[in-house]
Coordinates of C-alpha atoms in Angstrom, one line a residue:
M835 CA 5.1 11.7 -6.5
P836 CA 3.4 12.7 -3.4
D837 CA 2.9 9.8 -0.9
D838 CA -0.9 9.6 -1.3
E839 CA -0.5 9.2 -5.2
A840 CA 2.5 6.9 -4.8
R841 CA 0.3 4.5 -2.5
R842 CA -2.5 4.4 -4.8
L843 CA -0.2 3.4 -7.8
A844 CA 2.0 0.8 -5.8
P845 CA -0.5 -2.0 -5.7
L846 CA -0.9 -1.9 -9.5
I847 CA 2.8 -2.2 -10.3
E848 CA 4.1 -5.6 -11.3
T849 CA 7.8 -6.4 -11.8
V850 CA 8.5 -8.7 -14.8
A851 CA 11.6 -10.2 -16.5
L852 CA 12.1 -9.3 -20.3
R853 CA 14.5 -11.3 -22.4
A854 CA 16.4 -9.8 -25.4
G855 CA 14.5 -10.4 -28.5
T856 CA 11.0 -10.6 -26.9
L857 CA 8.4 -8.7 -28.9
I858 CA 6.3 -6.6 -26.6
C859 CA 4.1 -4.9 -29.1
E860 CA 3.5 -5.2 -32.8
Y861 CA 2.4 -2.6 -35.3
E862 CA -1.3 -1.6 -35.1
S863 CA -1.9 -3.8 -32.0
A864 CA -3.4 -3.0 -28.7
V865 CA -1.1 -2.6 -25.8
D866 CA -2.3 -3.9 -22.4
H867 CA 0.4 -2.5 -20.1
V868 CA 2.6 0.6 -19.8
Y869 CA 6.2 -0.5 -19.2
F870 CA 8.7 1.5 -16.9
P871 CA 12.0 -0.3 -17.5
T872 CA 14.5 -0.5 -14.6
G873 CA 17.4 -2.5 -16.1
V874 CA 16.3 -3.2 -19.8
A875 CA 16.4 -1.4 -22.9
V876 CA 13.4 -1.4 -25.4
G877 CA 13.8 -0.6 -28.9
L878 CA 11.0 1.2 -30.7
L879 CA 10.8 0.4 -34.5
A880 CA 9.0 2.2 -37.2
P881 CA 7.4 0.1 -40.2
G882 CA 9.2 0.0 -43.5
E883 CA 8.8 -1.5 -46.9
H884 CA 11.4 -4.3 -46.3
D885 CA 13.0 -3.8 -42.7
A886 CA 11.9 -2.1 -39.6
V887 CA 14.1 0.8 -38.4
Q888 CA 14.8 1.6 -34.8
V889 CA 13.7 5.3 -34.0
A890 CA 14.0 5.2 -30.2
L891 CA 15.3 3.5 -27.2
V892 CA 13.5 3.4 -23.8
G893 CA 15.0 2.3 -20.6
S894 CA 15.2 3.4 -17.0
E895 CA 14.8 7.1 -18.1
G896 CA 11.2 6.7 -19.4
A897 CA 8.3 4.4 -20.2
F898 CA 6.7 2.6 -23.1
G899 CA 3.1 1.8 -23.7
S900 CA 0.7 3.3 -26.4
P901 CA -1.2 4.9 -25.3
L902 CA 0.7 6.3 -22.4
I903 CA -2.0 8.9 -21.8
E904 CA -4.6 9.5 -24.6
D905 CA -7.2 7.1 -25.4
L906 CA -5.6 5.6 -28.6
P907 CA -6.4 2.0 -29.2
L908 CA -3.4 0.9 -31.3
S909 CA 0.4 1.4 -31.3
P910 CA 2.2 3.0 -34.2
L911 CA 5.4 1.4 -33.4
R912 CA 6.9 -2.1 -32.7
A913 CA 8.6 -2.6 -29.5
V914 CA 11.4 -5.3 -29.1
V915 CA 13.5 -5.9 -26.1
R916 CA 17.1 -5.1 -26.9
T917 CA 18.8 -6.2 -23.6
S918 CA 17.7 -8.6 -21.1
G919 CA 16.5 -7.2 -17.7
A920 CA 13.6 -6.2 -15.5
S921 CA 10.7 -3.8 -16.0
F922 CA 7.9 -2.6 -13.8
R923 CA 4.5 -2.5 -15.7
V924 CA 1.0 -1.2 -15.0
P925 CA -2.2 -2.1 -16.8
V926 CA -3.2 0.6 -19.4
R927 CA -6.6 0.8 -17.9
E928 CA -5.4 1.3 -14.4
L929 CA -2.9 3.7 -15.3
R930 CA -5.5 5.8 -17.0
R931 CA -7.6 5.7 -13.8
Q932 CA -4.8 7.0 -11.8
L933 CA -4.0 9.7 -14.3
A934 CA -7.4 11.3 -13.4
H935 CA -6.2 11.6 -9.8
S936 CA -2.5 12.3 -10.1
R937 CA -1.3 15.6 -11.6
H938 CA 2.3 14.7 -11.0
L939 CA 2.1 11.5 -12.9
R940 CA 0.2 13.3 -15.9
V941 CA 2.9 16.1 -16.1
A942 CA 5.7 13.5 -15.8
L943 CA 4.3 11.4 -18.6
G944 CA 3.5 14.3 -20.8
R945 CA 7.1 15.6 -20.4
Y946 CA 8.6 12.2 -21.1
L947 CA 6.3 12.3 -24.4
Y948 CA 8.2 15.5 -25.4
V949 CA 11.5 13.8 -24.9
L950 CA 10.5 10.8 -26.9
I951 CA 9.3 12.8 -29.8
A952 CA 12.5 14.7 -29.7
Q953 CA 14.5 11.4 -29.7
I954 CA 12.6 10.1 -32.7
A955 CA 13.2 13.4 -34.6
Q956 CA 16.9 13.4 -33.7
V957 CA 17.5 9.6 -34.7
N958 CA 15.8 10.4 -38.1
A959 CA 18.2 13.4 -38.7
C960 CA 21.1 11.4 -37.4
T961 CA 20.4 8.4 -39.8
C962 CA 20.5 10.8 -42.8
R963 CA 23.6 13.0 -41.8
H964 CA 26.0 10.8 -39.9
G965 CA 28.3 7.8 -40.5
V966 CA 28.0 4.2 -39.1
E967 CA 30.9 4.8 -36.4
E968 CA 29.3 7.9 -35.1
R969 CA 26.0 6.5 -34.9
L970 CA 27.1 3.2 -33.3
A971 CA 28.9 5.3 -30.6
R972 CA 25.7 7.3 -29.9
W973 CA 23.6 4.0 -29.6
L974 CA 26.1 2.5 -27.4
L975 CA 26.1 5.5 -25.1
T976 CA 22.3 5.6 -25.2
T977 CA 22.0 2.0 -24.3
Q978 CA 24.6 2.4 -21.4
D979 CA 22.3 5.2 -20.0
R980 CA 19.2 3.2 -20.5
V981 CA 20.5 0.0 -18.7
Q982 CA 22.7 2.0 -16.2
S983 CA 25.6 -0.4 -16.7
D984 CA 29.0 -0.3 -18.3
E985 CA 28.5 -3.9 -19.5
F986 CA 25.5 -5.1 -21.6
R987 CA 24.9 -7.7 -24.3
L988 CA 24.2 -6.9 -27.9
K989 CA 24.8 -9.0 -30.8
H990 CA 26.3 -7.7 -34.1
Q991 CA 23.1 -8.5 -35.8
T992 CA 21.0 -6.6 -33.1
L993 CA 23.4 -3.6 -33.6
A994 CA 22.9 -3.7 -37.3
D995 CA 19.1 -3.8 -37.0
M996 CA 19.4 -0.8 -34.5
L997 CA 21.2 1.2 -37.0
G998 CA 19.6 0.0 -40.1
V999 CA 23.0 -1.1 -41.9
Q1000 CA 24.7 -4.3 -42.9
R1001 CA 26.1 -6.5 -40.3
T1002 CA 29.6 -6.1 -41.8
G1003 CA 29.4 -2.3 -41.3
I1004 CA 28.7 -2.8 -37.7
S1005 CA 31.7 -5.2 -37.3
L1006 CA 34.1 -2.7 -38.9
A1007 CA 32.8 0.3 -36.8
A1008 CA 32.9 -1.7 -33.7
A1009 CA 36.6 -2.9 -34.4
R1010 CA 37.7 0.8 -35.0
L1011 CA 36.0 1.7 -31.5
R1012 CA 37.8 -1.3 -30.0
R1013 CA 41.1 -0.5 -31.4
R1014 CA 40.8 3.2 -30.1
G1015 CA 40.3 1.7 -26.6
L1016 CA 36.8 2.9 -26.2
I1017 CA 35.1 -0.4 -25.9
R1018 CA 35.7 -4.2 -25.3
Y1019 CA 33.6 -6.6 -27.3
S1020 CA 33.6 -10.4 -26.9
R1021 CA 31.0 -12.9 -27.8
G1022 CA 28.2 -10.3 -27.9
V1023 CA 29.1 -8.6 -24.5
I1024 CA 30.1 -5.0 -24.8
N1025 CA 32.0 -3.1 -22.2
I1026 CA 32.3 0.7 -22.2
V1027 CA 36.0 1.3 -21.4
D1028 CA 36.2 5.0 -22.1
R1029 CA 33.0 6.9 -21.9
R1030 CA 34.5 10.4 -22.6
G1031 CA 36.2 9.1 -25.6
L1032 CA 33.0 7.3 -26.8
E1033 CA 31.2 10.6 -26.3
A1034 CA 33.8 12.4 -28.4
A1035 CA 33.5 9.7 -31.2
S1036 CA 29.7 10.1 -31.3
C1037 CA 27.9 12.7 -33.3
D1038 CA 26.4 15.7 -31.6
C1039 CA 23.1 14.0 -31.7
Y1040 CA 23.7 12.2 -28.5
A1041 CA 24.6 15.6 -26.6
W1042 CA 21.4 17.0 -28.1
S1043 CA 19.2 14.2 -26.9
C1044 CA 20.7 14.5 -23.4
A1045 CA 19.9 18.2 -23.4
A1046 CA 16.4 17.7 -24.5
Y1047 CA 15.7 15.3 -21.5
A1048 CA 17.4 17.8 -19.2
H1049 CA 15.3 20.6 -20.4
A1050 CA 12.1 18.6 -19.8
F1051 CA 12.9 17.6 -16.3
S1052 CA 14.9 20.5 -15.1
P1053 CA 14.1 22.4 -11.9
S1054 CA 12.4 25.1 -14.1
P1055 CA 10.6 22.6 -16.6
L1056 CA 8.4 23.1 -19.4
A1057 CA 5.0 24.4 -18.7
P1058 CA 2.8 21.5 -17.4
V1059 CA 0.8 19.6 -20.0
V1060 CA -2.8 20.0 -19.7
F1061 CA -5.2 16.9 -20.3

């Protein structure tokens, strides 16, 4: 952002600590802040008849807060903190005021919405087409990207909730990845040991989602979003 736009936004930014398991937003509820995670992963969950299904994971690459841009009163998704860490946040009302004066902020958030929609579509397709082990590898890689660390804490039950499968399925898939020397897992702490190997173990959905992000934020990006 240009210096003058950054200076206007800086006083509005608050740093908050978020704990794993914290509910940031419930379905059909108003959101007071837009969050810009710096070391935390936030899962976005779609409503279901029995259990919620995670459709996206937001971290240091993006932002969460409905509405990000448009004047929509309620969130269509639930937001739950998956890994503890820090996040910036800005009041929705104040951010809307800044959007009126900051083309760079409008374009960046608009392009991230493109990325988020692409991620939700890809996760839906992945859930239908790929096995638990491939999907677990993808979510672990995605989490690593979001928190920017080779080590993070995720319980088996949290992973099961993320993938929408039974906990026993996660235990078996994680054990296979560990035996292959791709991860270490002890008492809820996951270490990514062999990232390239984990990428090979993942389905092609991970590479596809990375390509969508690179396309949106490349030096020759998508056409600017008009508001």
